[in-house]
Structure formats: structure tokens, C-alpha cells
mmCIF file of C-alpha atoms and ligand atoms in Angstrom:
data_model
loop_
_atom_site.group_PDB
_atom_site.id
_atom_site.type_symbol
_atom_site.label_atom_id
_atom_site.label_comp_id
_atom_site.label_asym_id
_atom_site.label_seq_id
_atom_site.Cartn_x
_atom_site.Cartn_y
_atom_site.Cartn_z
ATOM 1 C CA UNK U 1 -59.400 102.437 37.192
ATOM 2 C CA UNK U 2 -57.129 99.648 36.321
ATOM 3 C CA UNK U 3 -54.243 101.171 38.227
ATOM 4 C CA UNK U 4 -55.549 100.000 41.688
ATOM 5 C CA UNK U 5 -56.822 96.774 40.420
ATOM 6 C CA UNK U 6 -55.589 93.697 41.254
ATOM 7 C CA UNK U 7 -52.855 92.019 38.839
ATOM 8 C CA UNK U 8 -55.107 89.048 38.665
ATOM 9 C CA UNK U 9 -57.649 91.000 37.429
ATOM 10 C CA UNK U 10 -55.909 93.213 34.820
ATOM 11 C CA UNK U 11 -56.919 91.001 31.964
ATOM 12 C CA UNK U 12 -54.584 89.207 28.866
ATOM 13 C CA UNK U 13 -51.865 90.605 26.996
ATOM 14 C CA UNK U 14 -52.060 93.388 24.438
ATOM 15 C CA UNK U 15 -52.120 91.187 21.671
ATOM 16 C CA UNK U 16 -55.782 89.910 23.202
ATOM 17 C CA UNK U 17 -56.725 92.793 25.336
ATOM 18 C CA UNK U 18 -59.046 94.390 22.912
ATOM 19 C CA UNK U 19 -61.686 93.467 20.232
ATOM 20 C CA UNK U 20 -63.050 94.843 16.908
ATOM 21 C CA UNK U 21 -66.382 96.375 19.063
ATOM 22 C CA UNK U 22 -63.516 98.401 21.007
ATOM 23 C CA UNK U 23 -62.516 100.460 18.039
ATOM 24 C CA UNK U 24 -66.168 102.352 18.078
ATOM 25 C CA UNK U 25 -63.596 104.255 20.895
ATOM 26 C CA UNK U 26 -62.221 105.897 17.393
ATOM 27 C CA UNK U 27 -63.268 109.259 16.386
ATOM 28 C CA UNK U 28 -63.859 109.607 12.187
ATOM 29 C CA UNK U 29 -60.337 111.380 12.134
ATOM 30 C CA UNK U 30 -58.542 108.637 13.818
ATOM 31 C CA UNK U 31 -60.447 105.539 12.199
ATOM 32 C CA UNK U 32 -59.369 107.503 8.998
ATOM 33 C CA UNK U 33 -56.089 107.695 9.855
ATOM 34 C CA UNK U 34 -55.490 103.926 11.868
ATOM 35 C CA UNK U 35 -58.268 102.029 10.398
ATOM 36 C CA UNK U 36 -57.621 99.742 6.989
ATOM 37 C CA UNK U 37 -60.021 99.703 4.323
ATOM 38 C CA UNK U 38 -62.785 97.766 5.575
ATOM 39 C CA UNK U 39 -62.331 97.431 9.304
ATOM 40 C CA UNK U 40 -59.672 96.143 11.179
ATOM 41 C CA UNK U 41 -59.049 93.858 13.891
ATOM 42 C CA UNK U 42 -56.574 94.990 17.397
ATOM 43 C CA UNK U 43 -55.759 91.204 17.654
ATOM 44 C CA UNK U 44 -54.488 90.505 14.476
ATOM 45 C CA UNK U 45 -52.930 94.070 14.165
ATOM 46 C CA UNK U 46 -50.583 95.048 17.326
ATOM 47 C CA UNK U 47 -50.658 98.978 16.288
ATOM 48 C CA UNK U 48 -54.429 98.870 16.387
ATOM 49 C CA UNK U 49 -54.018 97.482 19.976
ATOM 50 C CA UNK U 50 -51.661 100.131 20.799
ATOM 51 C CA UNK U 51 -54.306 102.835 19.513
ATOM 52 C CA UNK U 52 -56.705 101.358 21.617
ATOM 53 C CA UNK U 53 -54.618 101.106 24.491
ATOM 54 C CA UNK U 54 -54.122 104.573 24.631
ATOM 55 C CA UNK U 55 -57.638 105.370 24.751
ATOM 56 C CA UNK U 56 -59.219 103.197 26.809
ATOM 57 C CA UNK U 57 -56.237 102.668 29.703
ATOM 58 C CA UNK U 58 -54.356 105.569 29.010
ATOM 59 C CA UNK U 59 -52.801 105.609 32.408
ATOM 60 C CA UNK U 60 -51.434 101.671 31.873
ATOM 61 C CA UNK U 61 -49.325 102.642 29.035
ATOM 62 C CA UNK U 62 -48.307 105.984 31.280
ATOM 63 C CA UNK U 63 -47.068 103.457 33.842
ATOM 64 C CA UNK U 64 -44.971 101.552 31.115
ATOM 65 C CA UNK U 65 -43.538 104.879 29.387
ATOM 66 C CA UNK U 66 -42.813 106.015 33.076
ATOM 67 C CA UNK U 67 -40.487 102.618 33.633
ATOM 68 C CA UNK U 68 -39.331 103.087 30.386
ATOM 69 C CA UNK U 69 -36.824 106.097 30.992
ATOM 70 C CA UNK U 70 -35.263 107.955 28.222
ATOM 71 C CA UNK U 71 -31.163 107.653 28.322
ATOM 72 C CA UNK U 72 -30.064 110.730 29.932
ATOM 73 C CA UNK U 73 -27.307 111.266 27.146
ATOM 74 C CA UNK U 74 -30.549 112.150 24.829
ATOM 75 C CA UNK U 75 -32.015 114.423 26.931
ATOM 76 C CA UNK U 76 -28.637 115.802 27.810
ATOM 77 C CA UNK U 77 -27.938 116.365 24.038
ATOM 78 C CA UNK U 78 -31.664 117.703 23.329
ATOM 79 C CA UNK U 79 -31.151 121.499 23.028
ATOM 80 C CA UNK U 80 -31.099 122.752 26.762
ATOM 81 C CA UNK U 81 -32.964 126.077 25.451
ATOM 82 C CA UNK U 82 -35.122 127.161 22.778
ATOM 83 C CA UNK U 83 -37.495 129.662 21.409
ATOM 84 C CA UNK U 84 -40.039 127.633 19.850
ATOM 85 C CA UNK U 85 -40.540 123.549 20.676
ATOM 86 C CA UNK U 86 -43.170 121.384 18.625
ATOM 87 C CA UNK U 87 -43.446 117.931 19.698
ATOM 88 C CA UNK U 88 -45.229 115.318 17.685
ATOM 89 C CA UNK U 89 -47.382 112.310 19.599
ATOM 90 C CA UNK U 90 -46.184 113.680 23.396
ATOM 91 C CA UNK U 91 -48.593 111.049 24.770
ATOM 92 C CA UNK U 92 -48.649 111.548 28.582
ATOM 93 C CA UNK U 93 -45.554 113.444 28.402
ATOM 94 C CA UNK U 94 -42.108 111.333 28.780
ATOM 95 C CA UNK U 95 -40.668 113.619 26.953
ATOM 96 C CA UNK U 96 -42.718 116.465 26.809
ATOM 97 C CA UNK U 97 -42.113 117.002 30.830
ATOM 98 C CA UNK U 98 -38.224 117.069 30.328
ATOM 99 C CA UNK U 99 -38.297 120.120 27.480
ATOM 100 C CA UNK U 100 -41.347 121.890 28.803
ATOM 101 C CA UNK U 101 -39.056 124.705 30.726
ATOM 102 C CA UNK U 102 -36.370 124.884 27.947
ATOM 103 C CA UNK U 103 -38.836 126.543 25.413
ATOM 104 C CA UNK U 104 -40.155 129.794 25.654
ATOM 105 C CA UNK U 105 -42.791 128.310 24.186
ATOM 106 C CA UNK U 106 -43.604 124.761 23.156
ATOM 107 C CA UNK U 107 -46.951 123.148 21.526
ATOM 108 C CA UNK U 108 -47.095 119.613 22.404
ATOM 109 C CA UNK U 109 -49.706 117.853 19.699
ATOM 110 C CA UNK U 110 -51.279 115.276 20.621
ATOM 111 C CA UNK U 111 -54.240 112.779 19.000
ATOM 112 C CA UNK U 112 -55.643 110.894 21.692
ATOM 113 C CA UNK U 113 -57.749 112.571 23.961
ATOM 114 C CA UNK U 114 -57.289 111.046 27.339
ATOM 115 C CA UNK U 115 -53.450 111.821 26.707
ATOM 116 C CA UNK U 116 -53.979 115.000 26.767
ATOM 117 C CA UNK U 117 -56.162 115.339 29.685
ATOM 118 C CA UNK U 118 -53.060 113.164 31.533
ATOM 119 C CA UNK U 119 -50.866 115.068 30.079
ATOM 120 C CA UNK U 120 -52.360 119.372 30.790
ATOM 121 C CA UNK U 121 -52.832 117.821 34.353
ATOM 122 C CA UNK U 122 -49.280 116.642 34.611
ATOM 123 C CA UNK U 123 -48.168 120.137 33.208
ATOM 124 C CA UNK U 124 -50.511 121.805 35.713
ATOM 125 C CA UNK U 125 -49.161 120.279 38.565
ATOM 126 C CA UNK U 126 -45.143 120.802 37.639
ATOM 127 C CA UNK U 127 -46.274 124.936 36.891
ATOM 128 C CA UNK U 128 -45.730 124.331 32.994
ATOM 129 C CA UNK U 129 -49.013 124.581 31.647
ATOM 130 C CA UNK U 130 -48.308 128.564 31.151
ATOM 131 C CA UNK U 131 -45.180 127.365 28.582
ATOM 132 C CA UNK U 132 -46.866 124.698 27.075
ATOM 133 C CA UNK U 133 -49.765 124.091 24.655
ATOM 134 C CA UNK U 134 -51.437 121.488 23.893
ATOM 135 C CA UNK U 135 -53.206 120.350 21.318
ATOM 136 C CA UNK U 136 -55.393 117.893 19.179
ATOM 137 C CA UNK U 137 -53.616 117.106 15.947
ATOM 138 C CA UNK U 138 -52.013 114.178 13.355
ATOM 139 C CA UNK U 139 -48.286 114.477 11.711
ATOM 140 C CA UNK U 140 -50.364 114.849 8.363
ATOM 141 C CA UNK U 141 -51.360 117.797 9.341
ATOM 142 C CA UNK U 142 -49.827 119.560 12.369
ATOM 143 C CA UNK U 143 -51.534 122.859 13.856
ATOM 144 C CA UNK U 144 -48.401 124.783 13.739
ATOM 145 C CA UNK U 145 -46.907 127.482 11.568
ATOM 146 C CA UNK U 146 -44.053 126.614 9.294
ATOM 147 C CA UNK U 147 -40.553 127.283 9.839
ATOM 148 C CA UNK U 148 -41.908 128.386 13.333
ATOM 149 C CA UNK U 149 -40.140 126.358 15.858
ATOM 150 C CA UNK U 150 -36.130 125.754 16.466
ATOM 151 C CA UNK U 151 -36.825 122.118 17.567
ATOM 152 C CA UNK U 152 -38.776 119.668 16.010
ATOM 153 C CA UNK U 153 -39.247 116.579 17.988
ATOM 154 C CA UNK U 154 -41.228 112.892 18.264
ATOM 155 C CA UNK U 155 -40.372 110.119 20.714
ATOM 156 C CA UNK U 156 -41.857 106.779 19.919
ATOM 157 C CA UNK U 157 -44.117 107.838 17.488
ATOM 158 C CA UNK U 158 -42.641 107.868 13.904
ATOM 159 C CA UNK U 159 -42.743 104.970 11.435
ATOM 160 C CA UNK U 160 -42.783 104.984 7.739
ATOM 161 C CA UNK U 161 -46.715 104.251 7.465
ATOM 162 C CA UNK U 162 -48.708 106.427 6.353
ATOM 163 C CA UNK U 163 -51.194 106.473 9.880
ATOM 164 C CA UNK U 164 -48.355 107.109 12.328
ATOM 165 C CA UNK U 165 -46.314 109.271 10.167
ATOM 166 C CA UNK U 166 -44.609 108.626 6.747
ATOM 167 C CA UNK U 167 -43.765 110.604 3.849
ATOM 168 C CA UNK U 168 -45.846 113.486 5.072
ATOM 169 C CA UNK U 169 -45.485 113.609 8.858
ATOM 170 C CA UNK U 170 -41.644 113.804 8.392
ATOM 171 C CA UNK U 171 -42.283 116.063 5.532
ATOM 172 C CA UNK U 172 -44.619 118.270 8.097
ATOM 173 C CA UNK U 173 -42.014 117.999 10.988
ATOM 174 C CA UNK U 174 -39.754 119.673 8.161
ATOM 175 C CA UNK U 175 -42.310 122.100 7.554
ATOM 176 C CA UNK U 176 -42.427 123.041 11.101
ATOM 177 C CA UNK U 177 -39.308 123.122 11.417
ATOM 178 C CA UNK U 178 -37.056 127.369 11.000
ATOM 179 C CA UNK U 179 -34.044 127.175 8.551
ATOM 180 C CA UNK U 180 -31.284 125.932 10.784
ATOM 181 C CA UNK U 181 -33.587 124.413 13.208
ATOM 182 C CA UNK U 182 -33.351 120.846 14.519
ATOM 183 C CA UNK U 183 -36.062 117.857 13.673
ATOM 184 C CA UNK U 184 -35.225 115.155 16.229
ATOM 185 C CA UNK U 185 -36.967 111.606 16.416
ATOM 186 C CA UNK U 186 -36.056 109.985 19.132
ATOM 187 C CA UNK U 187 -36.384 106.067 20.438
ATOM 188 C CA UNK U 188 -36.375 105.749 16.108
ATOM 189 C CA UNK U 189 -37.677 102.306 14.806
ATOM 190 C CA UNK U 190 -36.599 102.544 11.470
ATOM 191 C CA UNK U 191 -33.227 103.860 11.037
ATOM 192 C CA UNK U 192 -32.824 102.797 7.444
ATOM 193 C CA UNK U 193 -35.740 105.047 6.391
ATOM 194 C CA UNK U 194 -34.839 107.908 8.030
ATOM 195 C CA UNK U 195 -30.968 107.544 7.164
ATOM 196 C CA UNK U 196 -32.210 107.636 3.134
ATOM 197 C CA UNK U 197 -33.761 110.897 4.026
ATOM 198 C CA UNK U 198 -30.754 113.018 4.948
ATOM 199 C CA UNK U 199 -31.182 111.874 8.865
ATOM 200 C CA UNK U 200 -28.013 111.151 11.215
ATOM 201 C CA UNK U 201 -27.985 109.024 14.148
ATOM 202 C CA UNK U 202 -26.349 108.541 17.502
ATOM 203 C CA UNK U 203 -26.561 106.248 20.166
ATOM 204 C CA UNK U 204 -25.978 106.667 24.276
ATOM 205 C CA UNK U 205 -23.920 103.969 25.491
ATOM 206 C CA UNK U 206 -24.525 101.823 29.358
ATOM 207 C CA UNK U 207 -26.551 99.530 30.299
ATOM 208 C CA UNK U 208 -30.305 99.887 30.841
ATOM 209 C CA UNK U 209 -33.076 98.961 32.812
ATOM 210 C CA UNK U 210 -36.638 99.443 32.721
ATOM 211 C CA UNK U 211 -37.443 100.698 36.088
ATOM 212 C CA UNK U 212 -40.717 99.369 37.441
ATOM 213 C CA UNK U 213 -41.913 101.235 40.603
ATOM 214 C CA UNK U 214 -42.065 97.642 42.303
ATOM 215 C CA UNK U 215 -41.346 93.577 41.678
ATOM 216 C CA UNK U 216 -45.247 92.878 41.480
ATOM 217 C CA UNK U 217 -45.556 95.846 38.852
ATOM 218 C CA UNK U 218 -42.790 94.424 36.985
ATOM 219 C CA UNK U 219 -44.488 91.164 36.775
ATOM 220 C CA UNK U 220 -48.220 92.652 36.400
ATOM 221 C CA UNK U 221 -47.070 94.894 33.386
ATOM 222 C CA UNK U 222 -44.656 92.524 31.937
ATOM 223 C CA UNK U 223 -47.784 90.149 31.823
ATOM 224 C CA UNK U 224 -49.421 92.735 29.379
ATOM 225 C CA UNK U 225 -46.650 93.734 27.386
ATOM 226 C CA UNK U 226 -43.562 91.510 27.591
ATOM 227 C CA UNK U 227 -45.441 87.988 28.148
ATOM 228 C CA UNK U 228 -42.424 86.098 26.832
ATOM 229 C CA UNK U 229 -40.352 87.395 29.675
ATOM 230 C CA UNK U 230 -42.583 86.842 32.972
ATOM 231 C CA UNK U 231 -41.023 84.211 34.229
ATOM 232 C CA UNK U 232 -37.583 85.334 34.154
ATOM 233 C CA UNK U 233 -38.348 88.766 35.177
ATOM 234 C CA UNK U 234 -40.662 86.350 38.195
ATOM 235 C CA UNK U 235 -37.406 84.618 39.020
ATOM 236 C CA UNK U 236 -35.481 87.803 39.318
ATOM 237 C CA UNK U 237 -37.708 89.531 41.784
ATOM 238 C CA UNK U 238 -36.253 92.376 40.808
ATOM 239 C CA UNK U 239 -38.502 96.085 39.805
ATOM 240 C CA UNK U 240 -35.560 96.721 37.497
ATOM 241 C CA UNK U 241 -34.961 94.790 33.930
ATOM 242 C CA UNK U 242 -32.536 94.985 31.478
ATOM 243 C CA UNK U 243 -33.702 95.837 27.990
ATOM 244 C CA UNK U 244 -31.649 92.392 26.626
ATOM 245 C CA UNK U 245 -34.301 90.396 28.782
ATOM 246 C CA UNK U 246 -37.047 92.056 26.703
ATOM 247 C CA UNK U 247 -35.562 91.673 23.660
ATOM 248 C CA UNK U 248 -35.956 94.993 22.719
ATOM 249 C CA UNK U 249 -33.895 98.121 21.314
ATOM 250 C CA UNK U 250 -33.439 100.703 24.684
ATOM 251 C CA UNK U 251 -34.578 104.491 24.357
ATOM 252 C CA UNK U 252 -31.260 105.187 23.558
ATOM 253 C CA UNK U 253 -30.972 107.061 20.638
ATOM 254 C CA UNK U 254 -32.239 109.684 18.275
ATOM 255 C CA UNK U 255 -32.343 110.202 14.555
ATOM 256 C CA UNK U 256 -31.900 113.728 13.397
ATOM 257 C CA UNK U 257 -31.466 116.818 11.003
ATOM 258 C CA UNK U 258 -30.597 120.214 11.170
ATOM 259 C CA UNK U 259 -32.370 121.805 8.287
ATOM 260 C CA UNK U 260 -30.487 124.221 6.295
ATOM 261 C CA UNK U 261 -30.022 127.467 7.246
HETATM 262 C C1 SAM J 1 -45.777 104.955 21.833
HETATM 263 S S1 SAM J 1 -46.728 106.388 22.108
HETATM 264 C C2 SAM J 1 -45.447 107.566 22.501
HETATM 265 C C3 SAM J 1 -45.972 108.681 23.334
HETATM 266 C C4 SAM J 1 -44.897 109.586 23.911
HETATM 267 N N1 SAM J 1 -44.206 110.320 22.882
HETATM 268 C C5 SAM J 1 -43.922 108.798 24.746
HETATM 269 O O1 SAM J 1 -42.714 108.881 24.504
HETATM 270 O O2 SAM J 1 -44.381 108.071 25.646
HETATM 271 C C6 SAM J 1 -47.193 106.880 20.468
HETATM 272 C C7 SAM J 1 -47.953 108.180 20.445
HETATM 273 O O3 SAM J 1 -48.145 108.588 19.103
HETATM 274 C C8 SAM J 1 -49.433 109.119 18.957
HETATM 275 N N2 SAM J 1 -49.806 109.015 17.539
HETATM 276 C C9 SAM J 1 -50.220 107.915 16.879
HETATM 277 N N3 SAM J 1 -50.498 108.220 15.599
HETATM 278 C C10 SAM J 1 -50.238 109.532 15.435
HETATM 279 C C11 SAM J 1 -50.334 110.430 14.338
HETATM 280 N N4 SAM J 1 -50.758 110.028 13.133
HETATM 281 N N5 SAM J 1 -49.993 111.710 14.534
HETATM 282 C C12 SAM J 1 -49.554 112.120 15.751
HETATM 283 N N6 SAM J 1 -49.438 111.318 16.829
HETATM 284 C C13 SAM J 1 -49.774 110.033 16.677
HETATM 285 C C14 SAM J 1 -50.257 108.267 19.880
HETATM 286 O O4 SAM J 1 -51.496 108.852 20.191
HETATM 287 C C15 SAM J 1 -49.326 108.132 21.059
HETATM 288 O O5 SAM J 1 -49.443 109.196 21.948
#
């Protein structure tokens, strides 16, 4: 497992970590879904790299997500209870963990397999696998009633194309979603698309750090996915690092809708 491996051995950065023979690791639905007419290729196409990621190291990008905390002002503001929670893309769980005991029930969809074996054994061991299903499934077309659930939800996940999303997986988390309920998509990365779709924002102010468990883990996973910020993050010697350093947008905020009631 890659986990207990040596830094030096863990290999180059996402953008070269995988090849075209690693998308065979695709089932028909998801080379449907992620795969552009005619192959594809994870180093010339980041979100192919991501898709592979998850599949073959799943527990690598669970140690990034991990450092990568949500801002407590969005879980704060999440609802604290509900009847019904459907969560789009949970992943290993980031979220997923935090809203598993404020549903009386919850169904936590998932594609990737090996995320969902992480994440049933992480549910297991906090005693929420009772409240929480999971299961296989695409925004296109999510396993879940309509108008079932009170809250809606997707951290990470949405974008406007069509394999991670779009027109219809925002159109299906509406769908899902009870008259009066709440569709949430938080961590958003493109505000523009979802503000032209009826969707409000808000951000949680204060600094932020991604919080590695240690300085060598900092560097080690910073090699893989930060690369332009090593060295500084080196120099610090520090297992915490501000968001700025990266150069990227903290998990911060959420994007949202109540649907009429
Ligand atoms: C960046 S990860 C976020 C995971 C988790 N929500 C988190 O916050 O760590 C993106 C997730 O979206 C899932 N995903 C990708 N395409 C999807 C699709 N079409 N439908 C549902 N989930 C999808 C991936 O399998 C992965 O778990």
C-alpha cells in the first residue's frame, strides 16, 4: 500500500502518475461517463488522472481530503438535523462522516468502488453504517426517489461537464431534492454557472491551512499534488499550509438553493 511507502518511492506528480493502459481500471459505466470519444489520455487530461487516482490509490487522495478540512462555518450552517440526506460523490467520506448522525436516514452515492469500501468501513467503525447507505451511482442518474430527501448535497464533485455533473446532475440533485428542501454544493468551482441557475452563495471567513498529519507528509503529498509549492512548503517545515501558498480557493464555501415549497 502506498501509505507506508517511502516518499522516495511514491512516484511523480498527478499530472504523470498514470498512463492510458491504467484506464482498463474503468468499468463500461465510468469509461462512458469520463472517457472522450476515442480514448483519452490521464496526462494530458488532469480529471482523467483524478478518476484514476481514486481507483487505484484511493487511500492517497483520502490522506489529502483528510488535510484538506472543510471550514467549520459550512458544516456549522449545514442543517444540524434532517429526515432524509442524499449526498452526491461522498468519496471516502469528508463530508459524509460529519452529516451521517444528523439524518435519520442518509444514502451516500458513490461511483468508485474502492471509495466505498473506505468509506462503509469508516462508517462501520464510527457506529453509522445503520444510518447510512451507500451506494453505486452517477449524478445522471441517482438511485434515489424524487422529492425524497430534505438535503441535497455534493462536496468537490460538481462541474458543468457533462461526466462529473452538468445540466442533468444538478437537474437530478433537484429531482432528489422535497419541495422546500435544500440542494447544497459545497467547495463549488464554478460559481458563475451555478449563480445563472437560481443558486446563492456564501463564504466562511479566517484563515486556512491544510493540515498535514506531519512535515514529511506535507512535503511527500505536496510532491504529488502541489509540485509548484515543495520547496516553500520544504523551507517552512511546517505540517500546516496556508491555502494562498497553494494557490488555491479554500473549502470555504457552498453554493445553494432551497427549492420551492
Ligand atoms: C474530489 S472527489 C470528492 C470526494 C468527496 N466528496 C470529498 O469531499 O472528498 C470527487 C468525487 O466525485 C466522484 N464522481 C466523479 N464523477 C462523478 C459522477 N459523474 N457522479 C457522481 N460522482 C462522481 C468521484 O468518484 C469522487 O469520489
Amino acid at each position: 500500500m502506498l501509505t507506508s511507502e517511502p516518499a522516495a518511492r511514491l512516484g511523480p506528480d498527478l499530472r504523470r502518475r498514470y498512463t492510458a493502459a491504467d484506464l482498463a481500471v474503468l468499468t463500461p459505466d465510468e469509461a462512458r461517463r469520463f472517457l472522450p470519444e476515442g480514448g483519452g489520455d490521464p496526462r494530458a487530461d488532469i480529471t482523467l488522472a483524478w478518476e484514476l487516482l481514486y481507483r487505484l490509490e484511493p487511500d492517497l487522495y483520502d490522506r489529502l481530503a483528510t488535510a484538506e478540512r472543510l471550514h467549520p462555518g459550512v458544516l456549522g450552517w449545514l442543517p444540524a438535523t434532517a429526515d432524509r440526506i442524499v449526498e452526491v460523490g461522498a468519496g471516502p467520506g469528508r463530508l459524509t462522516l460529519e452529516l451521517a448522525g444528523r439524518g435519520r436516514e442518509m444514502v451516500a452515492i458513490e461511483p468508485a468502488a474502492p471509495f466505498r469500501q473506505i468509506l462503509r468501513r469508516k462508517l462501520a467503525r464510527a457506529g453509522r453504517a445503520g444510518r447510512v447507505r451507500v451506494a453505486r451511482g452517477f449524478f445522471d442518474d441517482l438511485p434515489v426517489p424524487s422529492g425524497a430527501a430534505d438535503l441535497v448535497v455534493a462536496c468537490s464533485v460538481l462541474t458543468p461537464a457533462a461526466g462529473h455533473g452538468g445540466e442533468a446532475g444538478l437537474a437530478e440533485m433537484e429531482r432528489a431534492c422535497r419541495p422546500g428542501g435544500l440542494v447544497a454544493i459545497v467547495w463549488p468551482n464554478n460559481l458563475g454557472w451555478l449563480a445563472a441557475r437560481g443558486y446563492e452563495y456564501l463564504s466562511f471567513p479566517g484563515p486556512m491551512t491544510v493540515d498535514f498529519a506531519s512535515p514529511a507528509e506535507a512535503v511527500e503529498l505536496a510532491e504529488i499534488f502541489y509540485p509548484h509549492a515543495v520547496r516553500q512548503i520544504r523551507r517552512r517545515g511546517s505540517p500546516r499550509v496556508p491555502y494562498e501558498l497553494l494557490g488555491i480557493n479554500p473549502p470555504r464555501d457552498v453554493a445553494f438553493r432551497k427549492m420551492a415549497g
